[in-house]
Coordinates of C-alpha atoms in Angstrom, one line a residue:
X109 CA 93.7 171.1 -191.1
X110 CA 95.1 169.5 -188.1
X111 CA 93.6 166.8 -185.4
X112 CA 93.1 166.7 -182.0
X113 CA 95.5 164.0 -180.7
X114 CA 92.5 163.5 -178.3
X115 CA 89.6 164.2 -181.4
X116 CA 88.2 160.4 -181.3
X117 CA 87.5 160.2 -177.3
X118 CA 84.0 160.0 -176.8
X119 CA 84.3 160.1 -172.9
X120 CA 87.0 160.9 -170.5
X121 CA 86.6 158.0 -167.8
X122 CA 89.0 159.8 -165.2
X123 CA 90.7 163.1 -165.1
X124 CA 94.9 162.9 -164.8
X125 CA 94.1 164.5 -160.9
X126 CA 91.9 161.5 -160.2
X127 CA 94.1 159.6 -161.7
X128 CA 97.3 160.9 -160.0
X129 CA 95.1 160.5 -156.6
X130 CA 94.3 157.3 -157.3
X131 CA 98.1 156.3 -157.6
X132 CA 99.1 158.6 -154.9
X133 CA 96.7 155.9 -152.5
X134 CA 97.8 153.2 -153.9
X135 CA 101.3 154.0 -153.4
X136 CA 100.1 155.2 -149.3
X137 CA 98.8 151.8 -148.9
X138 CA 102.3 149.8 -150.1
X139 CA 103.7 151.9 -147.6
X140 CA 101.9 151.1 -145.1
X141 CA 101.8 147.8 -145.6
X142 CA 105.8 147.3 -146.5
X143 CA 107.9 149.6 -144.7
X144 CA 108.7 147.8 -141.5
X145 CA 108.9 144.9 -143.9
X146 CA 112.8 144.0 -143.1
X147 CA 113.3 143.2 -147.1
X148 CA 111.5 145.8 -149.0
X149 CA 109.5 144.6 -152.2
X150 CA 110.8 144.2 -156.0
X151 CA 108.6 146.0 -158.4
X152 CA 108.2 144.3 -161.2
X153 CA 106.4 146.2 -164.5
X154 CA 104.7 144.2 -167.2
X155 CA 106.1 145.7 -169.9
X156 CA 105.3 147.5 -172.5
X157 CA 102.1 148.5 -171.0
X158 CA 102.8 149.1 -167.5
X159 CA 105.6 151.2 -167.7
X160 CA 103.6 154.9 -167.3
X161 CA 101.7 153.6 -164.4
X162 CA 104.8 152.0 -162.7
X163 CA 107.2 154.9 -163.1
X164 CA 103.9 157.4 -161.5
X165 CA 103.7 154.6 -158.6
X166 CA 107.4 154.2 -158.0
X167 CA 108.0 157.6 -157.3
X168 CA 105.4 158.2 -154.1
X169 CA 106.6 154.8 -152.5
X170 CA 108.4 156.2 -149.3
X171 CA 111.2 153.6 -149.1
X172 CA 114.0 152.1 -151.2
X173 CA 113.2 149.9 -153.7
X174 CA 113.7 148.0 -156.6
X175 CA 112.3 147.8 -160.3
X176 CA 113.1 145.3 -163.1
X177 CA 110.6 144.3 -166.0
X178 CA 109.0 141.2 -167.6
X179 CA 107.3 140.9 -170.6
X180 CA 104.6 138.2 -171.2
X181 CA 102.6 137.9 -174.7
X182 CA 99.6 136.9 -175.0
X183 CA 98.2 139.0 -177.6
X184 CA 97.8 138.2 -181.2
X185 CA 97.4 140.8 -183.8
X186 CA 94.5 142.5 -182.6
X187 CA 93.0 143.2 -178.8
X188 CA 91.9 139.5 -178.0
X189 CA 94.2 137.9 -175.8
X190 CA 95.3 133.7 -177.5
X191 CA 94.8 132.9 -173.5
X192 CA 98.5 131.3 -174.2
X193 CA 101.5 133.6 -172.8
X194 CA 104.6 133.2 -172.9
X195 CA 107.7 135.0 -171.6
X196 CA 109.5 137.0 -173.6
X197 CA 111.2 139.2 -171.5
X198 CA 112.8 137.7 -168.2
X199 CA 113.8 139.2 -165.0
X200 CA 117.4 140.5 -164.4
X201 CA 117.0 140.9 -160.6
X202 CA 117.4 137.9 -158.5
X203 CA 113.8 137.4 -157.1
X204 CA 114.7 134.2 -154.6
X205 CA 113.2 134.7 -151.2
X206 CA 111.9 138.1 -151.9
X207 CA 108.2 139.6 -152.1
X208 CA 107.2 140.7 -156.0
X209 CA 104.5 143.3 -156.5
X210 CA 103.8 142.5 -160.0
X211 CA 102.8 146.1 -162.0
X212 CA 100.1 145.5 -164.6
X213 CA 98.5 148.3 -166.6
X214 CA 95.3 146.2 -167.1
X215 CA 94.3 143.0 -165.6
X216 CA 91.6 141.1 -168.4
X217 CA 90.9 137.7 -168.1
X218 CA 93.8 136.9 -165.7
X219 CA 95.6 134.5 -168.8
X220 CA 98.9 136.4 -168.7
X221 CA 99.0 137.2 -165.2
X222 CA 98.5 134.0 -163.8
X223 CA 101.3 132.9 -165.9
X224 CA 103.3 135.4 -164.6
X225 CA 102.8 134.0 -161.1
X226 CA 103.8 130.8 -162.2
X227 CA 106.8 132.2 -163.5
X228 CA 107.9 133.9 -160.2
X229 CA 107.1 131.3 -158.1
X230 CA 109.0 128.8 -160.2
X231 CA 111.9 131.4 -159.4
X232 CA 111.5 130.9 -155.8
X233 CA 109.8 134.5 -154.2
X234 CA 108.1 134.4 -150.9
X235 CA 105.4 136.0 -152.5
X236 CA 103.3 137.8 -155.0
X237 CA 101.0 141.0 -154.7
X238 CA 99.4 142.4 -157.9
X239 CA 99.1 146.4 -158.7
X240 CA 97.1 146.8 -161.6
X241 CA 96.1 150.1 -163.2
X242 CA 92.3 149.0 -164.2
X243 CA 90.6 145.3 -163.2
X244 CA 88.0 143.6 -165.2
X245 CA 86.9 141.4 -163.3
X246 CA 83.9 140.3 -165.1
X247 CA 86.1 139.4 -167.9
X248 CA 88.0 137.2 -166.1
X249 CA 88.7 133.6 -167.2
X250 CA 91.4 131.8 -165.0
X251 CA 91.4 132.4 -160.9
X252 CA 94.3 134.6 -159.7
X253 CA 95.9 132.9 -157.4
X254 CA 98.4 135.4 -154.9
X255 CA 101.6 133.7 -153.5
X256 CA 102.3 134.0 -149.6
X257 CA 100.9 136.9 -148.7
X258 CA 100.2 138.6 -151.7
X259 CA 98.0 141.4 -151.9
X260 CA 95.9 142.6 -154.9
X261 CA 96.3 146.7 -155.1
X262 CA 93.5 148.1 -158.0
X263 CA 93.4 151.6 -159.5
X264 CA 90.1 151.2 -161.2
X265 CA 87.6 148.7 -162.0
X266 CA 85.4 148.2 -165.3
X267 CA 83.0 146.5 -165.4
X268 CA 81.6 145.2 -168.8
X269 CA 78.0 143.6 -169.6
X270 CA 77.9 143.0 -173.1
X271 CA 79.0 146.0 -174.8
X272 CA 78.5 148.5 -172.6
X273 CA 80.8 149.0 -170.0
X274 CA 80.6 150.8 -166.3
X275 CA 84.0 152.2 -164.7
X276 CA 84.3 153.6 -161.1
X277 CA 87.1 154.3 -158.9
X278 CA 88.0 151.9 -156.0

């Protein structure tokens, strides 16, 4: 007898078109808001987990760019983040001086992220923006603090109240 690889989803949240939309805006609005920038932006994935969502965004971005990774853990066995990161992946790419939009594939309770920010600004950039795949902002515990002109770019927000939870597109 063989499974489904998709048998235990009880609800599909968002279709791969709305999905593929979403990213195709997201990637419209970084554009826009980068392309008469004199130095374009280093994309930077948070890896393992943003790697799909960076490749999908990467690829509509209608100027030259470049991508490195960084890996921050702050999970412990299980899906409850230790609210203690740490880097253990660094940057190759020289990030001195330059503007970082920082790839997430989901942005929790803001632990590992605003480490992350630390990170880069300890390394010098001019500033920070944040592209997340989904935002829960009701599950957030530090403030996320942007560098320079940092933006924050969102593909979907959910929303959790206890344990029910309530996602819509942005």
């Amino acid at each position: 007898m063989s499974m489904s690889l998709d048998s235990h989803i009880e609800k599909v949240l968002w279709t791969q078109d709305q999905i593929l939309d979403r990213v195709a805006q997201i990637a419209s609005q970084i554009t826009l808001d980068f392309k008469a920038a004199p130095d374009p932006p280093l994309f930077v994935g948070v890896a393992n987990g943003a790697f799909l969502f960076l490749a999908d965004l990467v690829k509509r971005v209608q100027f030259p760019l470049f991508v490195d990774l960084v890996r921050a853990q702050s999970y412990g066995p299980g899906t409850l983040s230790n609210g203690a990161p740490s880097i253990s992946l660094d940057l190759k790419l020289d990030v001195k001086g330059k503007h970082v939009i920082l790839v997430e594939d989901i942005v929790d309770t803001g632990c590992t992220l605003s480490c992350l920010i630390k990170h880069l600004e300890a390394k010098g950039v001019s500033s920070v923006s944040i592209c997340a795949f989904l935002d829960k902002p009701t599950r957030r515990k530090v403030h996320i603090k942007l560098v320079g002109d940092g933006k924050f770019y969102k593909g979907f927000e959910v929303k959790i109240y206890s344990q029910t939870f309530y996602a819509h597109m942005l």
